[in-house]
Short mmCIF file of C-alpha atoms and ligand atoms in Angstrom, two decimals:
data_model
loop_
_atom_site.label_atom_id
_atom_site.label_comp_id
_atom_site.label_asym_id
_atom_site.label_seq_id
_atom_site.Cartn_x
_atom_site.Cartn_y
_atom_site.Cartn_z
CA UNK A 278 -25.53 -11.69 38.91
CA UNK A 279 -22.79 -10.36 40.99
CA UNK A 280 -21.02 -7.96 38.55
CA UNK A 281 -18.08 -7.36 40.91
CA UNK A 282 -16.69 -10.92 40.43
CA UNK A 283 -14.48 -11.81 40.60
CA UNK A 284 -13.97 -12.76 36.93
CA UNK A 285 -11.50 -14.39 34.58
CA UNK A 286 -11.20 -11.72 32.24
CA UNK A 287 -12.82 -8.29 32.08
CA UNK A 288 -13.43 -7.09 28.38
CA UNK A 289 -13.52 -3.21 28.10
CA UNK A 290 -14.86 -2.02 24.83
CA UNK A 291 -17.50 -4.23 22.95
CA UNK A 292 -16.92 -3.19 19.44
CA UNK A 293 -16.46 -5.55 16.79
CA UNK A 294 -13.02 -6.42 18.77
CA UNK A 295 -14.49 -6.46 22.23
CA UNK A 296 -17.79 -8.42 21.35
CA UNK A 297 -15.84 -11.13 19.36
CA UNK A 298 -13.31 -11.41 22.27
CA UNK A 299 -16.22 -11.73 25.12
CA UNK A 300 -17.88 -14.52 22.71
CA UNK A 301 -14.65 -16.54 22.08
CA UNK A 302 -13.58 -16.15 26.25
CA UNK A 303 -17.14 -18.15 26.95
CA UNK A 304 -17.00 -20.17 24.38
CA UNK A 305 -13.85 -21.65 26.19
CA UNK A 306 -15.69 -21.99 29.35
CA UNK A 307 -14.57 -18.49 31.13
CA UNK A 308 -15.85 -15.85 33.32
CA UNK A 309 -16.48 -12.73 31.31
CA UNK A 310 -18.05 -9.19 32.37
CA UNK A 311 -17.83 -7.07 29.12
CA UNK A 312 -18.24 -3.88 29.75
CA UNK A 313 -19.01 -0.84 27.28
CA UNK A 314 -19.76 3.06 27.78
CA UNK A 315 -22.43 2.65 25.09
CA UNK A 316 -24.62 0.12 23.86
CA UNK A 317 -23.69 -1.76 21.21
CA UNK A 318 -24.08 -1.79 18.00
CA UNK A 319 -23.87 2.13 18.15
CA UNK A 320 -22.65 4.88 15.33
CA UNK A 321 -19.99 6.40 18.06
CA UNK A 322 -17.15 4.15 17.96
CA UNK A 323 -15.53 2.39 14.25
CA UNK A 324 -17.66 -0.65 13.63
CA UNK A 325 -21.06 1.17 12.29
CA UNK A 326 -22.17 1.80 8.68
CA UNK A 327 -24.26 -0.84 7.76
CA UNK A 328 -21.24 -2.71 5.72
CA UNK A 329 -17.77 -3.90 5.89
CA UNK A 330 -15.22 -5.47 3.12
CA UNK A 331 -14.09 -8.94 3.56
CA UNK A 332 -11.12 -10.11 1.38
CA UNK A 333 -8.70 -12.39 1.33
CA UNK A 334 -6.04 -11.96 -1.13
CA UNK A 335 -4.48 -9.72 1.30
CA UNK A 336 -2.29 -6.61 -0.39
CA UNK A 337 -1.28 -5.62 3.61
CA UNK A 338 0.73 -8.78 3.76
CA UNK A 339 0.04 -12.29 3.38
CA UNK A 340 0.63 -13.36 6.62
CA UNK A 341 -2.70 -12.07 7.56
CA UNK A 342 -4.43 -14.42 5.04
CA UNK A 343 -5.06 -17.71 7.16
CA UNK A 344 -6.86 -15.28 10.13
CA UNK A 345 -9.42 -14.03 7.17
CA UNK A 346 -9.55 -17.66 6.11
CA UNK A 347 -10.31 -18.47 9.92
CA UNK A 348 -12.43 -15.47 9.94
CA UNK A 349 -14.65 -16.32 7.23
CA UNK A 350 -15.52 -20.01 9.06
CA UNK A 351 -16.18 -18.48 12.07
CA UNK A 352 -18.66 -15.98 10.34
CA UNK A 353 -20.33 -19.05 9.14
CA UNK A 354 -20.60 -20.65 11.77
CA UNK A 355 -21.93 -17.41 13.71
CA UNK A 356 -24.88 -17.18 10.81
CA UNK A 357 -25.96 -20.70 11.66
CA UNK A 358 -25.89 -20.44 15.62
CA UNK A 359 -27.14 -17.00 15.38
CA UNK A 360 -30.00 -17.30 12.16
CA UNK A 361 -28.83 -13.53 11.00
CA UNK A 362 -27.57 -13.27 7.72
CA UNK A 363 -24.13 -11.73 7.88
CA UNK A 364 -21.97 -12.23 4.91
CA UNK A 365 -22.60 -12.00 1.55
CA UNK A 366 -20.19 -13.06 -0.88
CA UNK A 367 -20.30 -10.65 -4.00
CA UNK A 368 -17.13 -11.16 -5.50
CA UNK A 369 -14.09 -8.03 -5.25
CA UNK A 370 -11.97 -6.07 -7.54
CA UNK A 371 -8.90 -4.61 -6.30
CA UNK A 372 -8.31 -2.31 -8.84
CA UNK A 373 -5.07 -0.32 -10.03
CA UNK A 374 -1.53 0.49 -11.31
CA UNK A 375 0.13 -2.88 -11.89
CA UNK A 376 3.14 -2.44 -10.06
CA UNK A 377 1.03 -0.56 -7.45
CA UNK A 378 0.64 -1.35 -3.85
CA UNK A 379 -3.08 -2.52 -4.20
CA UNK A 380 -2.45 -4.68 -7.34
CA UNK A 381 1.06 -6.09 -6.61
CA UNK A 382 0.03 -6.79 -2.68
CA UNK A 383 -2.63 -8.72 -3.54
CA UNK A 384 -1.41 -10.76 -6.74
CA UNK A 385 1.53 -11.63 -4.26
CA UNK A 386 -1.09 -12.78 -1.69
CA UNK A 387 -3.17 -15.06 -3.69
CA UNK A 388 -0.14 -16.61 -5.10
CA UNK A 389 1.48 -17.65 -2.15
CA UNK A 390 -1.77 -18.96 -0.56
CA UNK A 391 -3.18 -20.57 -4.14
CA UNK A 392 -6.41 -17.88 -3.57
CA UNK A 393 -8.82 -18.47 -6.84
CA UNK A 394 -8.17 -15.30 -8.40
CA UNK A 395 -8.59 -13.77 -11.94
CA UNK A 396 -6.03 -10.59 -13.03
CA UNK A 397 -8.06 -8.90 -15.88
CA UNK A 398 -7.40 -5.70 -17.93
CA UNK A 399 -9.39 -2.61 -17.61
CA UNK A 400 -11.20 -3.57 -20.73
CA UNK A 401 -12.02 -6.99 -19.25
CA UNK A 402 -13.49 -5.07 -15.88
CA UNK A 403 -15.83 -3.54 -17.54
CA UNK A 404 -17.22 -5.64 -19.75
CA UNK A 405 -18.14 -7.51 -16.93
CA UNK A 406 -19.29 -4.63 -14.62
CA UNK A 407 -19.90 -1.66 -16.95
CA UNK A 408 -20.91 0.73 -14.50
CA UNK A 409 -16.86 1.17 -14.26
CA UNK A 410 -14.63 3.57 -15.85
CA UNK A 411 -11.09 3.06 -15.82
CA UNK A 412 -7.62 4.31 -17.02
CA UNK A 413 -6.41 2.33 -19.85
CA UNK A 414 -2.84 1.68 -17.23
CA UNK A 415 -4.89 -0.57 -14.31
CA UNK A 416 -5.26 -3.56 -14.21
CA UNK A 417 -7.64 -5.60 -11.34
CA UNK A 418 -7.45 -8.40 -9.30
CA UNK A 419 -10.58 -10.24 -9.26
CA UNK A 420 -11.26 -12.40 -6.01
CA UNK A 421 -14.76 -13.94 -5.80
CA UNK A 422 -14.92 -14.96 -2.32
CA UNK A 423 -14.49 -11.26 -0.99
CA UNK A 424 -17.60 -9.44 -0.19
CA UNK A 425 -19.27 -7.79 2.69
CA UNK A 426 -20.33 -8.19 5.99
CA UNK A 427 -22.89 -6.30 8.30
CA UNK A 428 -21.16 -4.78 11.00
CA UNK A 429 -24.33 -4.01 13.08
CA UNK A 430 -25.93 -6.88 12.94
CA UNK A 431 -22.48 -9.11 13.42
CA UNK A 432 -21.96 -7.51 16.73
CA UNK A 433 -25.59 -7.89 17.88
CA UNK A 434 -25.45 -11.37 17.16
CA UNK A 435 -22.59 -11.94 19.07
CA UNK A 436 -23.06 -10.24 21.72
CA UNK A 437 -26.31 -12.07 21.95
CA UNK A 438 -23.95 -15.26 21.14
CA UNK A 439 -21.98 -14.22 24.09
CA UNK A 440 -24.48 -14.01 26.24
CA UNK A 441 -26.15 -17.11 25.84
CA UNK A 442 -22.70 -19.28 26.53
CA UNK A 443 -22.71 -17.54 29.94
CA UNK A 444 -20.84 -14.13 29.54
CA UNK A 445 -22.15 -11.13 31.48
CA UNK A 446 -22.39 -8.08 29.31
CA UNK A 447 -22.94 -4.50 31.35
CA UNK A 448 -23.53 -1.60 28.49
CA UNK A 449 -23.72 1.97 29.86
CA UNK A 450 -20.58 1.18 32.13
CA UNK A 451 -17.68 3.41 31.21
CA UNK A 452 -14.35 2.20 32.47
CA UNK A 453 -13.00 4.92 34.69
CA UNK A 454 -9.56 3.63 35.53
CA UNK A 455 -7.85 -0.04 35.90
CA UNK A 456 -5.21 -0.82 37.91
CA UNK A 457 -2.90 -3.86 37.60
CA UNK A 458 -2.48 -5.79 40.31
CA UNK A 459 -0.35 -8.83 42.08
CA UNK A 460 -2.67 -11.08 41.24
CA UNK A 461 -4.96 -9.59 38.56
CA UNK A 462 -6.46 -5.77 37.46
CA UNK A 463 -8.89 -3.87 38.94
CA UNK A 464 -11.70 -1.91 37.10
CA UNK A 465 -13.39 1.13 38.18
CA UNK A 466 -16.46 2.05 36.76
CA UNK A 467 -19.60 3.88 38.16
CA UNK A 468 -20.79 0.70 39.33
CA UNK A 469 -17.90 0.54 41.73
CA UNK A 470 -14.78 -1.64 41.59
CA UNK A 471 -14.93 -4.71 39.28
CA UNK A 472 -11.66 -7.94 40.02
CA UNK A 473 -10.51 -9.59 37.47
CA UNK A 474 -7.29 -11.85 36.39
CA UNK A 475 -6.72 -10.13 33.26
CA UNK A 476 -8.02 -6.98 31.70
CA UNK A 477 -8.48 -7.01 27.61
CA UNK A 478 -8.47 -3.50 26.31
CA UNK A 479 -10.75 -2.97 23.01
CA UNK A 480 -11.94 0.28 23.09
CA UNK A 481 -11.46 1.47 19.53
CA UNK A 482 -10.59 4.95 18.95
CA UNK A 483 -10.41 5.61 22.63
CA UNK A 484 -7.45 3.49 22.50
CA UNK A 485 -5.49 6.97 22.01
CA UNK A 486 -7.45 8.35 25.13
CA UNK A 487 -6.58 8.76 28.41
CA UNK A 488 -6.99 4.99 29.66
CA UNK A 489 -3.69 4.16 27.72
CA UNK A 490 -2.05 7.65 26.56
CA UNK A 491 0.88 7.47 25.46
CA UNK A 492 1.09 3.48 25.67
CA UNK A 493 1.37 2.90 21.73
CA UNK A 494 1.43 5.55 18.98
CA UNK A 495 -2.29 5.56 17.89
CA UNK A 496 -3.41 8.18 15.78
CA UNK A 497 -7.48 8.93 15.22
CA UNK A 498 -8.17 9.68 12.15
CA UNK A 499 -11.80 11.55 10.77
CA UNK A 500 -13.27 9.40 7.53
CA UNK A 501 -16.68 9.34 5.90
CA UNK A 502 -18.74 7.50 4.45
CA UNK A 503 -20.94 8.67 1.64
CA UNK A 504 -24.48 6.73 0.33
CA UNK A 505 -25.37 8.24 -3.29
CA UNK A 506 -28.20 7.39 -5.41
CA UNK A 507 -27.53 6.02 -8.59
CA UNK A 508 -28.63 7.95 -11.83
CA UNK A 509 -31.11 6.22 -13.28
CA UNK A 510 -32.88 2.32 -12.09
CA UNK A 511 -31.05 0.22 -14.08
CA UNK A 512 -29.65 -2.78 -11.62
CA UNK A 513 -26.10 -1.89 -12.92
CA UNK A 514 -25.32 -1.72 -8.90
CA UNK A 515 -27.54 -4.72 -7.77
CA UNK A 516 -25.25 -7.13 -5.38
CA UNK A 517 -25.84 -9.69 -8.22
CA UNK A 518 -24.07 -7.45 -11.08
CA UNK A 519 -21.53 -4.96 -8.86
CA UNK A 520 -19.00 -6.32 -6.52
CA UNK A 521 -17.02 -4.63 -3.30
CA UNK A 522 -14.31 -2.85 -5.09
CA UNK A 523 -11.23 -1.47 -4.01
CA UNK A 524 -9.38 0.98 -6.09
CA UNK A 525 -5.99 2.80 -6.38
CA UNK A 526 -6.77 5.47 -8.05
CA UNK A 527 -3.48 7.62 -7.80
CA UNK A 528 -0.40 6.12 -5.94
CA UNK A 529 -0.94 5.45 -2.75
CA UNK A 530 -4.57 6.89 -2.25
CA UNK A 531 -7.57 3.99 -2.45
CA UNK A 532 -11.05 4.56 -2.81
CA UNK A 533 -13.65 1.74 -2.30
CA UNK A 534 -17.47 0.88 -2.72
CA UNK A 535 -20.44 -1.43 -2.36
CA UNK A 536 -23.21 -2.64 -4.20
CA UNK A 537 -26.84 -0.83 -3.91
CA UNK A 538 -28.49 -3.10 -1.36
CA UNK A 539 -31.34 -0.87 -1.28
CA UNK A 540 -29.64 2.53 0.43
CA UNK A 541 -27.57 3.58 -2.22
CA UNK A 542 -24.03 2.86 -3.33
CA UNK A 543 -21.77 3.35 -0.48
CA UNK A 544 -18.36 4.86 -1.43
CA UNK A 545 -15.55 6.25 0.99
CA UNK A 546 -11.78 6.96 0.81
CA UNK A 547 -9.71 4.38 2.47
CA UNK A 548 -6.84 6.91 4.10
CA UNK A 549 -6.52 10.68 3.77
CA UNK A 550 -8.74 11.74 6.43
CA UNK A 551 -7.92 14.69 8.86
CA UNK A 552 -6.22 13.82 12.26
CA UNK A 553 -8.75 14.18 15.37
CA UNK A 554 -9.51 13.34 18.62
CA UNK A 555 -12.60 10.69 19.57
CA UNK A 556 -13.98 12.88 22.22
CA UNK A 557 -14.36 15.93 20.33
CA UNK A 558 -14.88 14.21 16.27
CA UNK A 559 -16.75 16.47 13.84
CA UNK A 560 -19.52 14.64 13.44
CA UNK A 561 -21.19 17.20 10.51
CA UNK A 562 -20.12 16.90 7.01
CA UNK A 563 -18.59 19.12 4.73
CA UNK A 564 -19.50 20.04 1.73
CA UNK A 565 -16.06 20.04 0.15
CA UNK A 566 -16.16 16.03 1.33
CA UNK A 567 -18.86 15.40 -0.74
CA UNK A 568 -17.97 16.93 -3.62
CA UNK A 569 -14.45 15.26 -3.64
CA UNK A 570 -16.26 11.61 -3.89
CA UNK A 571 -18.82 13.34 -6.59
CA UNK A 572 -16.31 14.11 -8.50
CA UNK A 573 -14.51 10.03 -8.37
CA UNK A 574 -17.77 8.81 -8.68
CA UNK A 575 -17.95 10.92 -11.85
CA UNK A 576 -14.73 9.77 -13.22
CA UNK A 577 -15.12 6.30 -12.73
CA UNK A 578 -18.41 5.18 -11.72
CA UNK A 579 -20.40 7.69 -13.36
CA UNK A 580 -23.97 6.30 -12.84
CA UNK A 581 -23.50 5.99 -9.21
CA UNK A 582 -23.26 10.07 -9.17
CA UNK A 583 -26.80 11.04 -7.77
CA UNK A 584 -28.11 12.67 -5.35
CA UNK A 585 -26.24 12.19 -1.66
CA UNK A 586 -28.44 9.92 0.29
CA UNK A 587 -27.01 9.90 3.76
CA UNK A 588 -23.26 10.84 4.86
CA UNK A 589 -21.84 9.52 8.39
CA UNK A 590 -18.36 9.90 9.97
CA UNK A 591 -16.40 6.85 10.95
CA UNK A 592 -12.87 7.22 12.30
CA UNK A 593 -9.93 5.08 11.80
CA UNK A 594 -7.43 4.07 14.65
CA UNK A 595 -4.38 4.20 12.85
CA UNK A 596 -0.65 2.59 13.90
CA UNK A 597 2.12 3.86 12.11
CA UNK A 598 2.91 0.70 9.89
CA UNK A 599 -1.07 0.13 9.36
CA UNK A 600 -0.93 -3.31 11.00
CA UNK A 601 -2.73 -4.35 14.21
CA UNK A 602 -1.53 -4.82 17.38
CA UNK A 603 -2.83 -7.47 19.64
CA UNK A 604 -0.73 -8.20 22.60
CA UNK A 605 0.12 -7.80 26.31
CA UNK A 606 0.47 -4.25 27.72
CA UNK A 607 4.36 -3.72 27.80
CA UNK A 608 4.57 -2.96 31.37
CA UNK A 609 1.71 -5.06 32.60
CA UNK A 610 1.45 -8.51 31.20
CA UNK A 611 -2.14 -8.73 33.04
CA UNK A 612 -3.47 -6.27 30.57
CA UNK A 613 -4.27 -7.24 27.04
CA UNK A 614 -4.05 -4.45 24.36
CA UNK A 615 -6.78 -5.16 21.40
CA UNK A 616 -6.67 -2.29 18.55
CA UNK A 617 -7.20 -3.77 15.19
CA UNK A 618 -8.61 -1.06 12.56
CA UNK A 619 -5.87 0.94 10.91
CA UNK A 620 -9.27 0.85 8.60
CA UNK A 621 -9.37 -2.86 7.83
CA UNK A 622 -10.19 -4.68 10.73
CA UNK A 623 -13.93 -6.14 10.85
CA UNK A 624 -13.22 -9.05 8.34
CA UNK A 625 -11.13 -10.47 11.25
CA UNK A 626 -13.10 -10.09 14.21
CA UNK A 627 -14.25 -13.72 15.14
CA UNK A 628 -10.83 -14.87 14.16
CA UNK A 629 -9.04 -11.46 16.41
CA UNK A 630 -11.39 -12.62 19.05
CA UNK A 631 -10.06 -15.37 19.62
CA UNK A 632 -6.95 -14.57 19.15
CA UNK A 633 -7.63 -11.76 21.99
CA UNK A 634 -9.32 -15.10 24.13
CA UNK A 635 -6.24 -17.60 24.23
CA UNK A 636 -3.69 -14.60 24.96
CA UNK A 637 -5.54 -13.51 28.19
CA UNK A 638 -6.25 -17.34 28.79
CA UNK A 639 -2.56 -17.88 28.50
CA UNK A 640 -3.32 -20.71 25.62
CA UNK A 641 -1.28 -21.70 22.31
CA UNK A 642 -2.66 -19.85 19.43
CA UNK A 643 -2.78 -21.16 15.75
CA UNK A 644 -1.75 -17.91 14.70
CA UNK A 645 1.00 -15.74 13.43
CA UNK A 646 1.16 -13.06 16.03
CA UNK A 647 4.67 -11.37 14.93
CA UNK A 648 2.71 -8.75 13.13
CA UNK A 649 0.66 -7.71 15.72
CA UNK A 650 3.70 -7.16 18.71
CA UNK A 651 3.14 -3.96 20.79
CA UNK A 652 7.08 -4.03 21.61
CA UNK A 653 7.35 -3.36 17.82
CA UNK A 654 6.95 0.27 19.09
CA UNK A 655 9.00 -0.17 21.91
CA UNK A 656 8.77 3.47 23.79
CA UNK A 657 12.85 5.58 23.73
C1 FAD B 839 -15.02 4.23 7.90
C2 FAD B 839 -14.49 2.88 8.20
C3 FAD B 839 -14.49 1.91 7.21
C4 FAD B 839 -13.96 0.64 7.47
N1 FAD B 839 -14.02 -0.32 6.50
C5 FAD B 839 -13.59 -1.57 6.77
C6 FAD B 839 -13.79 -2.61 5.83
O1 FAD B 839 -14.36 -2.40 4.76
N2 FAD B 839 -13.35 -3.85 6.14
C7 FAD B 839 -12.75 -4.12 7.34
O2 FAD B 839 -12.36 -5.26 7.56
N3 FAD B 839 -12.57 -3.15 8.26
C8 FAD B 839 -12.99 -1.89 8.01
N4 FAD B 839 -12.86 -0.90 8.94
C9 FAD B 839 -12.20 -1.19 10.21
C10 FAD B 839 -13.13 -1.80 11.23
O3 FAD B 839 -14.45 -1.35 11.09
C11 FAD B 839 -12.58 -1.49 12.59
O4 FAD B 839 -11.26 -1.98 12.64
C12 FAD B 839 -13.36 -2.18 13.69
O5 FAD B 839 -14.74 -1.97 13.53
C13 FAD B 839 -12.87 -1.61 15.02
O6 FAD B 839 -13.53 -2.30 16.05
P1 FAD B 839 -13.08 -2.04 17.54
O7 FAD B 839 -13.83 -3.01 18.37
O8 FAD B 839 -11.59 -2.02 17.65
O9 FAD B 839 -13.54 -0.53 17.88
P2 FAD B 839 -15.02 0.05 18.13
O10 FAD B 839 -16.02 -0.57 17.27
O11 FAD B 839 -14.86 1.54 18.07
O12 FAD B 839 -15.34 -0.40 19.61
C14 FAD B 839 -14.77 0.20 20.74
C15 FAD B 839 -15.79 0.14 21.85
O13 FAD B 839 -15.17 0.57 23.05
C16 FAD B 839 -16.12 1.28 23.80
N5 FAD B 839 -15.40 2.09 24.78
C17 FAD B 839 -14.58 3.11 24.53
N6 FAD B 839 -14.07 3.61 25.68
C18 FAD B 839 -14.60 2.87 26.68
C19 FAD B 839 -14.47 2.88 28.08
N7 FAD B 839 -13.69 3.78 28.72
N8 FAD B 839 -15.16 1.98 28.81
C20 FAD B 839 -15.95 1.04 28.20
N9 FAD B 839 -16.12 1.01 26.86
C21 FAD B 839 -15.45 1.90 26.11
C22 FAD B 839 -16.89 2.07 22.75
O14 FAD B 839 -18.16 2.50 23.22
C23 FAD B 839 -16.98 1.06 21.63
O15 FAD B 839 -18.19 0.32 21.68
C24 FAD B 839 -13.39 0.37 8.73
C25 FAD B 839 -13.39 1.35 9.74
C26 FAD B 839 -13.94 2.58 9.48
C27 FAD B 839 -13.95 3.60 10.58
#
């Protein structure tokens, strides 16, 4: 196939934003080249790890609820076309301070949108998972459709999706440069000079790079993500008995975990990691890291606290208010901007991909965009 095109729409980046994008742009009948400097799924961008949360009593705000409603349909319906098992629904505590941000944002989220939803006590937490430990002052929101989804296997699939409704998917392609045009953008990438009517950005932490420095205020930030064994066999962490968890555990600094699926109990900080740059991440852990989650694993989930399985770093793409921002370029309306992690991303990615698809399609969307406007950072 002739790569050069030209094309309706170019997708840069094929992360979970990127692939989801390229799928929902053939599913409405249009010429797609996505194009990636990697292959994914790969552990070099912010959609690898083996799991992702997906909730939907939203404490970020509830106008992002109906797009994780969307999102979890469209996950569905991706499990069926694709056969790969995706989503598992294990129930989710978002645990805390009740007049916390955690705690109060979601309460106020499943209220407005009538979200089945239990508030229990500490003591009522863990009687029903007693693997926790908790300050007598939290309280937890339980929601039992939340649970997690495989990020490598959700992008394979579709990607693989993608490509059988006609998209053209070039891996190994780096874009060099773009250039907006009259009529449309033009790509540069070894390969030589790609046309296109519009250009959708995606590329993750490299967002803050040189292809769009200085464009939005992105900052990169380093997190981990830590795999311990748990003390002894018991099942206390089995999928069946633990659910994803999200937990305040002093103002304003979260924590969150997984059940054992068979590699251990993942556990990471949501926030707090150290500022960096993509191209030059440390990839190594520290030791000091992994003693910091040792020690909240021994304060609150005590028989998760064995031996480190497996460590990996992860960065987050952070805007300054946390939310995403999906839009058109502010000086080029040919160029669509698609960064949404701030940490919390994934859930959405069917639903932001086609969000992504009717903007550079120039269609209606179903969706509340207001909270995802790049002018909100409108440049001095
Ligand atoms: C540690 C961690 C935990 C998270 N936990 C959750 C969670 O529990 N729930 C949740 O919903 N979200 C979570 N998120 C957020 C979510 O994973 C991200 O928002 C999402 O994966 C980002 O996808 P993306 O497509 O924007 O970026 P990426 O996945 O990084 O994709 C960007 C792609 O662009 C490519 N690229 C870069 N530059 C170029 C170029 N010049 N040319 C071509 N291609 C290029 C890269 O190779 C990459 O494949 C978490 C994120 C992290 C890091």
């Amino acid at each position: 196939m002739n790569t050069h095109g030209p094309w309706d729409v170019i997708v840069a980046g094929l992360g979970a934003a990127g692939a989801s994008a390229v799928h929902a742009l053939a599913e409405r009948g249009a010429r797609v080249l996505g194009l990636d400097r990697h292959a994914p799924p790969h552990a070099l961008g912010s959609s690898h790890g083996r799991s992702r949360i997906i909730r939907e009593a939203y404490f970020e705000d509830p106008r992002y609820v109906p797009l994780v409603q969307h999102a979890y349909t469209r996950w569905r319906a991706l499990e069926q076309a694709s056969g790969a098992a995706l989503l598992r629904e294990t129930g989710g505590l978002m645990i805390g301070p009740p007049d916390g941000t955690l705690v109060r944002g979601a309460l106020a989220s499943a209220r407005q949108h009538g979200l089945p939803h239990e508030l229990l006590s500490v003591r009522e937490v863990m009687a029903r998972v007693p693997a926790f430990r908790l300050p007598d002052h939290h309280t937890a929101v339980l929601e039992p459709r939340a649970g997690m989804l495989d990020p490598e296997r959700a992008i394979a699939a579709t990607l693989a999706e993608a490509r059988r409704l006609g998209a053209h998917i070039a891996t190994g392609q780096p874009v060099l440069a773009w250039t907006a045009e009259h009529h449309g953008v033009s790509v540069t990438t070894p390969a030589g000079r790609h046309r296109a009517g519009r250009l959708v950005l995606a590329l993750g932490p490299w967002m803050a790079g040189p292809l769009l420095r200085g464009v939005l205020p992105l900052a990169v930030e380093r997190n981990v993500l830590h795999w311990f064994s748990p003390v002894e066999v018991t099942g206390a962490f089995d999928p069946a008995r633990f659910p994803v968890f999200l937990h305040e555990f002093e103002p304003g600094r979260f924590w969150y975990g997984f059940p054992d699926t068979g590699d251990g109990v993942k556990v990471a900080l949501h926030g707090g990691g150290t500022p960096a740059d993509v191209e030059s991440l440390p990839r190594a852990v520290q030791e000091a890291e992994v003693l910091h989650m040792k020690h909240l694993l021994a304060r609150h989930l005590p028989q998760a606290a064995g031996p480190l399985r497996e460590a990996l770093v992860c960065p987050y793409t952070n805007t300054p208010d946390g939310h995403f921002v999906l839009d058109h370029h502010p000086d080029h309306e040919g160029v669509i901007l698609a960064s949404p992690c701030s940490g919390h991303g994934f859930k959405f990615a069917p639903a932001v991909g086609e969000l992504i698809a009717d903007l550079a399609l120039d269609r209606p969307s179903p969706f509340d965009r207001s909270l995802f406007a790049a002018k909100r950072f409108a440049r001095a």
